Amino acid sequence: MLLRRATALPKTLQNLRLFSPAATSALALDHTLEIQLDYLPGFPRPDAKHAETILAVPRSDSGKNISAKERKAGRVPSIIFEQEDGQHGGNKRLVSVQTNQIRKLVTHLGYSFFLSRLFDVEVRSEIGSDEVIEKVRALPRSIHLHSGTDAPLNVTFIRAPPGTLLKVDIPLVFIGDDVSPGLKKGASLNTIKRTVKFLCPVEIIPPYIEVDLSLLDVGQKLVAGDLKVHPALKLIRPKDEPIVKIAGGRVSDQQKDQQKKDQPKKEQSKK
């Protein structure tokens, strides 16, 4: 799809919310700049085998007792809302989704990867019905799991219509550790961040970002600004925020003994 952006915000749009559908639609009318949004070669893209429609049913009320009844019936209390100003929720719809389906997706994808993937959410009048009330493209914003069983307790979805921007915590996948000079020397990998927040066009939200460790030596690090991503993604955190570091390990007693043995040889060779 084409996302059209105006170089300056017209006066008629100055009072609209930047991330609301109304503002996005209005900006799309301006033809001053066209940007083709698609996944670039060499960058991760969502795996089609995990493309699944999440089934939901309406929920008329909220509260502790209602949520407990939903969980007992094998459903997870959920909310689908619309992003405004980048964070505040609006246009809420109370729904419930199937516990088994959410548990399966979280297990197969992983917790952080589930929260960085778009899904089609189909709201039906009731379980087993073919009547579709609403079908929406949405991003899981948050999910709470039971501390003992990892069963999903509630899920929040955010609407992701075409042409909108969403703040997403993108998981990091570390590669090249098998050839890293520092790790080959016995140093340790200090993982500081496992996700990094980006402002992403919904058409190209990456499922993860690869972090290449193959050139890192002892004492070297990578920061957020070193991450290779699609140029349309905007880093929200400071560029100098550390991501990972190759930390030197402590010298073992055996290594200390060997150094003591080698010391006289070095002194003798100097003479």
mmCIF file of C-alpha atoms in Angstrom:
data_model
loop_
_atom_site.group_PDB
_atom_site.id
_atom_site.type_symbol
_atom_site.label_atom_id
_atom_site.label_comp_id
_atom_site.label_asym_id
_atom_site.label_seq_id
_atom_site.Cartn_x
_atom_site.Cartn_y
_atom_site.Cartn_z
ATOM 1 C CA MET A 1 0.000 0.000 0.000
ATOM 2 C CA LEU A 2 1.010 3.643 -0.320
ATOM 3 C CA LEU A 3 1.293 5.799 2.780
ATOM 4 C CA ARG A 4 1.097 9.459 1.844
ATOM 5 C CA ARG A 5 2.592 12.053 4.165
ATOM 6 C CA ALA A 6 2.289 15.807 4.053
ATOM 7 C CA THR A 7 5.444 17.878 4.464
ATOM 8 C CA ALA A 8 3.504 20.313 6.672
ATOM 9 C CA LEU A 9 0.290 19.782 8.595
ATOM 10 C CA PRO A 10 -2.540 21.827 7.017
ATOM 11 C CA LYS A 11 -4.461 24.207 9.283
ATOM 12 C CA THR A 12 -7.582 22.080 8.896
ATOM 13 C CA LEU A 13 -5.731 19.117 10.481
ATOM 14 C CA GLN A 14 -3.942 20.859 13.334
ATOM 15 C CA ASN A 15 -6.622 19.941 15.888
ATOM 16 C CA LEU A 16 -6.775 16.262 14.916
ATOM 17 C CA ARG A 17 -5.030 13.604 16.959
ATOM 18 C CA LEU A 18 -1.852 12.507 15.214
ATOM 19 C CA PHE A 19 -2.463 8.786 15.645
ATOM 20 C CA SER A 20 -6.250 8.759 15.264
ATOM 21 C CA PRO A 21 -7.800 7.230 12.104
ATOM 22 C CA ALA A 22 -9.335 10.629 11.297
ATOM 23 C CA ALA A 23 -5.927 12.295 11.175
ATOM 24 C CA THR A 24 -4.400 9.445 9.212
ATOM 25 C CA SER A 25 -7.193 9.472 6.641
ATOM 26 C CA ALA A 26 -6.944 13.226 6.240
ATOM 27 C CA LEU A 27 -3.196 13.091 5.757
ATOM 28 C CA ALA A 28 -3.670 10.387 3.144
ATOM 29 C CA LEU A 29 -5.486 12.944 0.973
ATOM 30 C CA ASP A 30 -2.288 14.923 0.532
ATOM 31 C CA HIS A 31 -0.297 13.733 -2.506
ATOM 32 C CA THR A 32 2.920 15.648 -1.850
ATOM 33 C CA LEU A 33 4.887 12.579 -0.820
ATOM 34 C CA GLU A 34 4.395 8.875 -1.479
ATOM 35 C CA ILE A 35 6.345 6.168 0.308
ATOM 36 C CA GLN A 36 6.078 2.509 -0.705
ATOM 37 C CA LEU A 37 5.874 0.437 2.455
ATOM 38 C CA ASP A 38 6.946 -3.184 2.185
ATOM 39 C CA TYR A 39 9.358 -5.537 3.910
ATOM 40 C CA LEU A 40 12.850 -5.151 2.470
ATOM 41 C CA PRO A 41 14.995 -8.092 1.300
ATOM 42 C CA GLY A 42 17.233 -9.404 4.055
ATOM 43 C CA PHE A 43 15.013 -8.149 6.876
ATOM 44 C CA PRO A 44 12.795 -10.449 8.979
ATOM 45 C CA ARG A 45 9.131 -10.678 8.019
ATOM 46 C CA PRO A 46 6.245 -12.476 9.767
ATOM 47 C CA ASP A 47 6.115 -16.223 9.165
ATOM 48 C CA ALA A 48 2.942 -17.071 7.235
ATOM 49 C CA LYS A 49 2.505 -20.348 9.117
ATOM 50 C CA HIS A 50 1.550 -18.369 12.231
ATOM 51 C CA ALA A 51 -1.038 -16.253 10.392
ATOM 52 C CA GLU A 52 -4.157 -17.088 12.362
ATOM 53 C CA THR A 53 -7.519 -15.448 12.914
ATOM 54 C CA ILE A 54 -8.266 -14.973 16.610
ATOM 55 C CA LEU A 55 -11.921 -15.693 17.352
ATOM 56 C CA ALA A 56 -13.725 -13.505 19.882
ATOM 57 C CA VAL A 57 -17.244 -12.974 21.255
ATOM 58 C CA PRO A 58 -18.730 -9.771 22.732
ATOM 59 C CA ARG A 59 -18.619 -9.215 26.479
ATOM 60 C CA SER A 60 -21.309 -6.942 27.888
ATOM 61 C CA ASP A 61 -19.678 -6.063 31.203
ATOM 62 C CA SER A 62 -16.366 -6.030 33.057
ATOM 63 C CA GLY A 63 -15.304 -6.673 36.606
ATOM 64 C CA LYS A 64 -13.629 -9.282 38.779
ATOM 65 C CA ASN A 65 -16.616 -11.636 38.962
ATOM 66 C CA ILE A 66 -17.336 -11.414 35.224
ATOM 67 C CA SER A 67 -13.690 -12.125 34.414
ATOM 68 C CA ALA A 68 -13.656 -15.144 36.731
ATOM 69 C CA LYS A 69 -16.754 -16.599 35.007
ATOM 70 C CA GLU A 70 -15.182 -16.075 31.583
ATOM 71 C CA ARG A 71 -11.988 -17.876 32.590
ATOM 72 C CA LYS A 72 -13.994 -20.726 34.095
ATOM 73 C CA ALA A 73 -15.806 -21.076 30.748
ATOM 74 C CA GLY A 74 -12.480 -21.348 28.890
ATOM 75 C CA ARG A 75 -12.351 -17.760 27.680
ATOM 76 C CA VAL A 76 -9.909 -14.891 28.288
ATOM 77 C CA PRO A 77 -11.344 -11.408 29.054
ATOM 78 C CA SER A 78 -10.035 -9.012 26.401
ATOM 79 C CA ILE A 79 -10.364 -5.457 25.113
ATOM 80 C CA ILE A 80 -9.928 -4.122 21.596
ATOM 81 C CA PHE A 81 -9.222 -0.392 21.571
ATOM 82 C CA GLU A 82 -8.043 2.353 19.277
ATOM 83 C CA GLN A 83 -4.788 4.245 19.761
ATOM 84 C CA GLU A 84 -4.961 8.009 20.184
ATOM 85 C CA ASP A 85 -2.022 10.322 20.848
ATOM 86 C CA GLY A 86 0.180 7.252 20.737
ATOM 87 C CA GLN A 87 -1.008 5.855 24.058
ATOM 88 C CA HIS A 88 -4.546 6.709 25.218
ATOM 89 C CA GLY A 89 -7.282 4.171 24.452
ATOM 90 C CA GLY A 90 -10.554 4.935 22.694
ATOM 91 C CA ASN A 91 -13.316 3.172 20.755
ATOM 92 C CA LYS A 92 -13.201 0.228 23.156
ATOM 93 C CA ARG A 93 -14.934 -3.078 22.571
ATOM 94 C CA LEU A 94 -15.161 -5.623 25.381
ATOM 95 C CA VAL A 95 -14.667 -9.157 24.087
ATOM 96 C CA SER A 96 -13.532 -12.583 25.213
ATOM 97 C CA VAL A 97 -11.158 -14.833 23.277
ATOM 98 C CA GLN A 98 -10.574 -18.568 23.544
ATOM 99 C CA THR A 99 -8.037 -19.562 26.192
ATOM 100 C CA ASN A 100 -6.685 -22.545 24.223
ATOM 101 C CA GLN A 101 -6.064 -20.463 21.109
ATOM 102 C CA ILE A 102 -4.193 -17.703 22.948
ATOM 103 C CA ARG A 103 -2.159 -20.200 24.963
ATOM 104 C CA LYS A 104 -1.184 -22.035 21.759
ATOM 105 C CA LEU A 105 -0.091 -18.829 19.992
ATOM 106 C CA VAL A 106 1.965 -17.622 22.969
ATOM 107 C CA THR A 107 3.595 -21.057 23.316
ATOM 108 C CA HIS A 108 4.477 -21.353 19.625
ATOM 109 C CA LEU A 109 5.609 -17.770 19.092
ATOM 110 C CA GLY A 110 6.981 -16.852 22.516
ATOM 111 C CA TYR A 111 5.741 -14.086 24.819
ATOM 112 C CA SER A 112 7.568 -11.109 23.243
ATOM 113 C CA PHE A 113 7.037 -12.365 19.692
ATOM 114 C CA PHE A 114 3.277 -12.683 20.280
ATOM 115 C CA LEU A 115 3.224 -8.984 21.227
ATOM 116 C CA SER A 116 4.990 -7.909 18.015
ATOM 117 C CA ARG A 117 2.717 -9.663 15.513
ATOM 118 C CA LEU A 118 -0.509 -8.482 13.872
ATOM 119 C CA PHE A 119 -3.561 -10.744 13.881
ATOM 120 C CA ASP A 120 -7.007 -10.687 12.359
ATOM 121 C CA VAL A 121 -9.503 -10.629 15.230
ATOM 122 C CA GLU A 122 -12.978 -11.818 14.237
ATOM 123 C CA VAL A 123 -15.758 -10.903 16.650
ATOM 124 C CA ARG A 124 -18.732 -13.270 16.307
ATOM 125 C CA SER A 125 -22.140 -13.027 17.959
ATOM 126 C CA GLU A 126 -21.465 -16.174 20.016
ATOM 127 C CA ILE A 127 -19.205 -19.215 20.145
ATOM 128 C CA GLY A 128 -19.861 -21.471 17.171
ATOM 129 C CA SER A 129 -21.837 -18.834 15.274
ATOM 130 C CA ASP A 130 -21.056 -17.826 11.679
ATOM 131 C CA GLU A 131 -22.385 -14.299 12.249
ATOM 132 C CA VAL A 132 -19.440 -11.884 12.178
ATOM 133 C CA ILE A 133 -20.031 -8.607 14.060
ATOM 134 C CA GLU A 134 -16.621 -7.115 13.331
ATOM 135 C CA LYS A 135 -13.336 -8.186 11.785
ATOM 136 C CA VAL A 136 -10.358 -6.032 12.685
ATOM 137 C CA ARG A 137 -6.596 -6.108 12.198
ATOM 138 C CA ALA A 138 -5.049 -5.763 15.643
ATOM 139 C CA LEU A 139 -1.803 -5.952 17.567
ATOM 140 C CA PRO A 140 -1.663 -7.603 21.009
ATOM 141 C CA ARG A 141 -0.647 -4.722 23.270
ATOM 142 C CA SER A 142 -0.320 -6.680 26.516
ATOM 143 C CA ILE A 143 -1.038 -10.095 27.968
ATOM 144 C CA HIS A 144 -1.047 -11.198 31.601
ATOM 145 C CA LEU A 145 -0.194 -14.812 32.408
ATOM 146 C CA HIS A 146 -0.825 -16.817 35.571
ATOM 147 C CA SER A 147 2.408 -16.947 37.574
ATOM 148 C CA GLY A 148 2.119 -20.675 38.222
ATOM 149 C CA THR A 149 0.479 -22.162 35.129
ATOM 150 C CA ASP A 150 1.224 -19.527 32.432
ATOM 151 C CA ALA A 151 -2.475 -19.588 31.563
ATOM 152 C CA PRO A 152 -3.543 -16.292 29.906
ATOM 153 C CA LEU A 153 -5.583 -14.144 32.297
ATOM 154 C CA ASN A 154 -6.375 -11.185 30.030
ATOM 155 C CA VAL A 155 -5.305 -9.781 26.666
ATOM 156 C CA THR A 156 -5.439 -6.247 25.291
ATOM 157 C CA PHE A 157 -5.515 -5.605 21.539
ATOM 158 C CA ILE A 158 -4.966 -2.328 19.720
ATOM 159 C CA ARG A 159 -6.596 -1.655 16.350
ATOM 160 C CA ALA A 160 -4.115 -1.466 13.467
ATOM 161 C CA PRO A 161 -5.878 -0.095 10.367
ATOM 162 C CA PRO A 162 -3.757 0.565 7.251
ATOM 163 C CA GLY A 163 -1.742 3.766 7.298
ATOM 164 C CA THR A 164 -1.346 4.051 11.071
ATOM 165 C CA LEU A 165 1.759 4.095 13.253
ATOM 166 C CA LEU A 166 2.074 2.023 16.411
ATOM 167 C CA LYS A 167 4.640 1.890 19.196
ATOM 168 C CA VAL A 168 5.895 -1.686 19.341
ATOM 169 C CA ASP A 169 8.440 -3.444 21.546
ATOM 170 C CA ILE A 170 10.360 -5.473 18.963
ATOM 171 C CA PRO A 171 12.147 -8.614 20.265
ATOM 172 C CA LEU A 172 15.884 -8.943 19.646
ATOM 173 C CA VAL A 173 17.407 -12.141 18.237
ATOM 174 C CA PHE A 174 21.159 -12.480 18.728
ATOM 175 C CA ILE A 175 23.200 -14.119 15.959
ATOM 176 C CA GLY A 176 26.913 -14.621 15.275
ATOM 177 C CA ASP A 177 27.778 -15.619 18.844
ATOM 178 C CA ASP A 178 29.573 -18.728 17.535
ATOM 179 C CA VAL A 179 32.173 -16.595 15.713
ATOM 180 C CA SER A 180 32.392 -13.608 18.058
ATOM 181 C CA PRO A 181 36.103 -12.946 18.825
ATOM 182 C CA GLY A 182 35.317 -11.933 22.383
ATOM 183 C CA LEU A 183 33.195 -14.987 23.158
ATOM 184 C CA LYS A 184 35.818 -17.249 21.604
ATOM 185 C CA LYS A 185 38.295 -15.857 24.130
ATOM 186 C CA GLY A 186 36.037 -16.985 26.966
ATOM 187 C CA ALA A 187 34.324 -13.663 27.679
ATOM 188 C CA SER A 188 30.655 -13.589 28.613
ATOM 189 C CA LEU A 189 27.665 -12.124 26.808
ATOM 190 C CA ASN A 190 25.933 -9.403 28.824
ATOM 191 C CA THR A 191 22.426 -9.009 27.360
ATOM 192 C CA ILE A 192 21.120 -5.622 28.489
ATOM 193 C CA LYS A 193 17.961 -5.329 26.365
ATOM 194 C CA ARG A 194 15.776 -8.076 24.929
ATOM 195 C CA THR A 195 13.279 -5.764 23.217
ATOM 196 C CA VAL A 196 13.543 -2.253 21.751
ATOM 197 C CA LYS A 197 10.611 0.116 21.197
ATOM 198 C CA PHE A 198 10.071 1.523 17.700
ATOM 199 C CA LEU A 199 7.343 3.601 16.081
ATOM 200 C CA CYS A 200 6.268 1.355 13.203
ATOM 201 C CA PRO A 201 3.944 1.638 10.204
ATOM 202 C CA VAL A 202 1.530 -1.267 10.690
ATOM 203 C CA GLU A 203 2.345 -2.618 7.218
ATOM 204 C CA ILE A 204 5.967 -3.437 8.128
ATOM 205 C CA ILE A 205 6.095 -4.265 11.842
ATOM 206 C CA PRO A 206 9.098 -6.627 12.080
ATOM 207 C CA PRO A 207 8.555 -9.862 14.027
ATOM 208 C CA TYR A 208 12.056 -9.413 15.480
ATOM 209 C CA ILE A 209 15.359 -7.611 14.908
ATOM 210 C CA GLU A 210 18.602 -9.503 14.365
ATOM 211 C CA VAL A 211 21.596 -8.361 16.428
ATOM 212 C CA ASP A 212 24.894 -9.473 14.882
ATOM 213 C CA LEU A 213 27.604 -10.319 17.437
ATOM 214 C CA SER A 214 30.101 -11.748 14.946
ATOM 215 C CA LEU A 215 32.531 -8.783 15.110
ATOM 216 C CA LEU A 216 32.362 -8.001 18.834
ATOM 217 C CA ASP A 217 35.526 -8.412 20.895
ATOM 218 C CA VAL A 218 36.029 -8.196 24.662
ATOM 219 C CA GLY A 219 34.794 -4.872 26.062
ATOM 220 C CA GLN A 220 32.865 -3.901 22.942
ATOM 221 C CA LYS A 221 29.132 -3.257 22.871
ATOM 222 C CA LEU A 222 26.217 -2.504 20.566
ATOM 223 C CA VAL A 223 23.759 0.330 21.174
ATOM 224 C CA ALA A 224 20.208 0.917 19.941
ATOM 225 C CA GLY A 225 21.441 3.089 17.086
ATOM 226 C CA ASP A 226 23.470 0.145 15.719
ATOM 227 C CA LEU A 227 20.351 -1.925 15.020
ATOM 228 C CA LYS A 228 19.622 -2.474 11.332
ATOM 229 C CA VAL A 229 15.923 -1.897 10.630
ATOM 230 C CA HIS A 230 13.638 -0.678 7.856
ATOM 231 C CA PRO A 231 14.241 3.076 7.316
ATOM 232 C CA ALA A 232 10.539 3.792 7.943
ATOM 233 C CA LEU A 233 10.875 2.619 11.573
ATOM 234 C CA LYS A 234 11.636 5.309 14.157
ATOM 235 C CA LEU A 235 13.604 4.492 17.286
ATOM 236 C CA ILE A 236 11.834 5.846 20.368
ATOM 237 C CA ARG A 237 14.623 5.292 22.903
ATOM 238 C CA PRO A 238 17.995 7.147 22.826
ATOM 239 C CA LYS A 239 20.351 5.904 20.119
ATOM 240 C CA ASP A 240 23.195 5.441 22.612
ATOM 241 C CA GLU A 241 21.183 3.118 24.871
ATOM 242 C CA PRO A 242 23.252 -0.092 25.262
ATOM 243 C CA ILE A 243 21.827 -3.343 23.931
ATOM 244 C CA VAL A 244 24.524 -5.953 24.509
ATOM 245 C CA LYS A 245 28.147 -6.083 25.651
ATOM 246 C CA ILE A 246 30.969 -8.609 25.571
ATOM 247 C CA ALA A 247 32.189 -8.600 29.159
ATOM 248 C CA GLY A 248 35.578 -10.019 30.151
ATOM 249 C CA GLY A 249 35.321 -13.023 32.464
ATOM 250 C CA ARG A 250 37.158 -13.446 35.760
ATOM 251 C CA VAL A 251 40.547 -15.132 35.599
ATOM 252 C CA SER A 252 40.310 -18.623 37.077
ATOM 253 C CA ASP A 253 42.774 -19.996 39.665
ATOM 254 C CA GLN A 254 44.178 -22.315 37.005
ATOM 255 C CA GLN A 255 44.812 -19.393 34.686
ATOM 256 C CA LYS A 256 46.473 -17.447 37.524
ATOM 257 C CA ASP A 257 48.826 -20.380 38.213
ATOM 258 C CA GLN A 258 49.698 -20.587 34.524
ATOM 259 C CA GLN A 259 50.417 -16.839 34.419
ATOM 260 C CA LYS A 260 52.794 -17.204 37.394
ATOM 261 C CA LYS A 261 54.635 -20.018 35.603
ATOM 262 C CA ASP A 262 54.904 -17.971 32.434
ATOM 263 C CA GLN A 263 56.203 -14.864 34.247
ATOM 264 C CA PRO A 264 59.805 -16.144 34.903
ATOM 265 C CA LYS A 265 60.045 -17.230 31.253
ATOM 266 C CA LYS A 266 59.121 -13.707 30.119
ATOM 267 C CA GLU A 267 61.657 -12.096 32.498
ATOM 268 C CA GLN A 268 64.370 -14.539 31.374
ATOM 269 C CA SER A 269 63.682 -13.824 27.720
ATOM 270 C CA LYS A 270 64.143 -10.075 28.363
ATOM 271 C CA LYS A 271 67.655 -10.742 29.722
#
